RNA sequence: GGGCUCGUGGUCUAGUCGGUUAUGACGUCGCCCUUACACGGCGGAGGUCGCCGGUUCGAAUCCGGCCGGGCCCA
């Protein structure tokens, strides 16, 4: 044990956190591949390396670290890996920005190199924040998706799914961002409200309303509702498209809303998802009017080369000139946009690669996973149920995992590499063998690359040791922690891939965290100016305070508003605990106790009962990932039970030197030790610091989780009474304008049981206290009656009020000594036990005394 | 329009398989520098638990409707 004068007066989080950070060793958090302990593998989210670890990440990682540390203390072999999901557009855009180039100004390889360098720099910056936050990361299991080691696994998974028929290529309409010049998946489409114009124009004699006149060239049909009598005569005919002159059929479809616009609608390839639907259903022609750059194609005739906005204006102008534009109306609509750049997406038909979605097997696996909170499973279910198209996994970009296939230049045959040659970039290397079909040695490498989610959706396979040969050794993982915003992407794709590649669910449990909102209750955004970065909190209040906010800010799973109040109260709790530490150290260094000291005094036994309850509550909450409940119970025990009640009660005993002192010392030590351990997952720096003063050279993070139990029902009941009595007398002092330590004179406590308080009550109240078990010899008058309404209601139901009136009508003698039965409403009924408590006013031996009642305990205070 | 979710003192929040006086934090007001702590202690004020209706002896809690916020999706 260290000496108490080594403790600084104030807790200096900056100094302490820095010191432990440089003391702790990474190896202590490594997953042990030779361990016999049960495994607990975490499928940590690999963040996108933007260079800034934002507060949403921080919350997510707090949860992970809480249970990672808890599980280690519980004896699990924990793997808390750290990945980095590198590929993708934002980095490409950033590189273009920083270097003032576009991706086409340099070679693909040069561009990739620039992306890699930026990513490495960003990862380095984010690692520093992770370390400051004291996350117990397993750095031996770090993975970076842009490295050959990782993306060879991505490519292997691609080849396996290609071989098993999950992956195919096909020409199919896809969502396409013409600014990013790439296909995107539905999960990457963000819908935004926009105001647009609905244009009514003459379409070969029929009025048609459209929001997208620029797609006139891509018109392939006119659709009407089959029951719409206005258009019965059009059935089976064809119509001439204005301005362009090609003929299109008239089709009938129930999905046409006769009340919208004119009730006749033109089908274009493709204005929206509905067009795709109709196009498939009615087997219509395909007319591509917009190309990958968003420019009008040759079929747009004189409009060729215009972008869609200019084309729209030009076509409307031409319609006006031809006097076929009838009118225009404003219309609010939701348009699909690219979630990264907010450009409205186009639906283009392109040759792309797809992953087959099999809803049933995904649902089955999703249901085998335990979801925290449970309702998040519904979100997954809803998403799976309404999937219409397969997952488009090809992208026309550069910084991504290459699709490892070639095509024979002569016969078009697809050629794949040997698995042992992975990773490969088919644009840089050639196949090792000639084409099996035609013998040609001329090939074109696939230039499309993979969707980033193809990398990250095998994170769990990567960490559990998947290499394509049999079941991965640590699969499935125990838990996936992630936010609810990426259920439809990361969680969904991971389940899909795990099932496709291994046939089973990827994890046992999934813990879904909420979003972090700004202090104003809105999503954090630059425009609102409500962004809080973790670094700012680390600077002002330290990692432990930030972590406490993460635990207590809201129930696990619900959205959490950032709140400086919570950070401040977290810091105050640390101050309080720091002083408890100091007090305990000062008392315990005086010595005089050992583990075999008998614990006899009521206050001591009571605290052990409270501690036992707390340990149980906290442990249960940790198992259920209810970090708010756990930390709240810890704080309540430390602040309320230990500091405000117990220490105040036994202070006097600790200041003196006798046998009863040892009992208090043992209890104090037991409680303090348990507190350090329970705090360890939440406030690792702080818990380590406190623990180290009592156990120099030892780390609290290597101790087992608390398993303390103490069963003493009498101590619970009587101790609660004791605490309430003391509080009541303090309040009495307060009400009488006395200082809390002012001497009080004779206090007599009439309790139903003997109380061995070792003089604690008298010392803490600074009074001449006498505990007695006999009945108080008081003249008492009943002033009121308290009913136990839960008993009254259960027993008498509707007659409850009548019963209470009957009791009130009893004489004072009867109330003081209640009969077994009572009459009311014409019948005689048994008087239930504990159904009422009379309120008394007391006189002791004719002398003036103040009387307090606490439950069934009577306290008389004889004034001096 | 659909699904999910939330609505509790000035602010944030716990409680929600019904039951005596609705939890805590921050703020606020009063008293107290008691040999761990004034970054503290003790106490007070402050709530028609979104609104309306129902079930019940009894509803923040269960049911129905409405209003409002958030997220996801049409």
PDB file of C-alpha atoms in Angstrom, chain A residues 31 33 39-43 79 81 141 143 153 458-467 470-479 502 505-507:
ATOM      1  CA  UNK A  31      -6.047 -12.388 -28.399  1.00  0.00           C
ATOM      2  CA  UNK A  33      -4.469 -18.236 -30.004  1.00  0.00           C
ATOM      3  CA  UNK A  39     -13.271 -16.982 -26.886  1.00  0.00           C
ATOM      4  CA  UNK A  40     -15.049 -13.659 -27.194  1.00  0.00           C
ATOM      5  CA  UNK A  41     -14.427 -12.313 -30.653  1.00  0.00           C
ATOM      6  CA  UNK A  42     -15.702  -8.855 -31.551  1.00  0.00           C
ATOM      7  CA  UNK A  43     -16.410  -7.876 -35.141  1.00  0.00           C
ATOM      8  CA  UNK A  79     -10.333 -10.319 -29.512  1.00  0.00           C
ATOM      9  CA  UNK A  81      -9.558  -6.058 -33.486  1.00  0.00           C
ATOM     10  CA  UNK A 141      -5.336  -8.013 -35.065  1.00  0.00           C
ATOM     11  CA  UNK A 143      -6.433  -4.973 -40.568  1.00  0.00           C
ATOM     12  CA  UNK A 153      -9.371 -12.261 -49.158  1.00  0.00           C
ATOM     13  CA  UNK A 458     -16.045  -9.975 -44.765  1.00  0.00           C
ATOM     14  CA  UNK A 459     -14.536  -8.231 -41.739  1.00  0.00           C
ATOM     15  CA  UNK A 460     -15.870 -11.002 -39.531  1.00  0.00           C
ATOM     16  CA  UNK A 461     -14.479 -13.697 -41.806  1.00  0.00           C
ATOM     17  CA  UNK A 462     -11.118 -11.968 -41.759  1.00  0.00           C
ATOM     18  CA  UNK A 463     -10.858 -11.705 -37.970  1.00  0.00           C
ATOM     19  CA  UNK A 464     -12.098 -15.240 -37.375  1.00  0.00           C
ATOM     20  CA  UNK A 465      -9.366 -16.606 -39.618  1.00  0.00           C
ATOM     21  CA  UNK A 466     -11.185 -17.413 -42.857  1.00  0.00           C
ATOM     22  CA  UNK A 467      -8.866 -18.399 -45.711  1.00  0.00           C
ATOM     23  CA  UNK A 470     -13.109 -25.064 -44.260  1.00  0.00           C
ATOM     24  CA  UNK A 471     -14.697 -23.425 -41.282  1.00  0.00           C
ATOM     25  CA  UNK A 472     -12.732 -20.465 -39.918  1.00  0.00           C
ATOM     26  CA  UNK A 473     -11.250 -21.381 -36.518  1.00  0.00           C
ATOM     27  CA  UNK A 474     -12.917 -18.596 -34.524  1.00  0.00           C
ATOM     28  CA  UNK A 475     -16.166 -18.366 -36.488  1.00  0.00           C
ATOM     29  CA  UNK A 476     -18.824 -17.261 -35.740  1.00  0.00           C
ATOM     30  CA  UNK A 477     -17.783 -14.206 -33.791  1.00  0.00           C
ATOM     31  CA  UNK A 478     -19.528 -13.526 -30.514  1.00  0.00           C
ATOM     32  CA  UNK A 479     -20.669 -10.005 -31.213  1.00  0.00           C
ATOM     33  CA  UNK A 502     -19.864 -20.468 -44.730  1.00  0.00           C
ATOM     34  CA  UNK A 505     -24.686 -16.728 -39.198  1.00  0.00           C
ATOM     35  CA  UNK A 506     -21.697 -14.414 -38.731  1.00  0.00           C
ATOM     36  CA  UNK A 507     -22.178 -13.645 -35.016  1.00  0.00           C
TER      37      UNK A 507
END
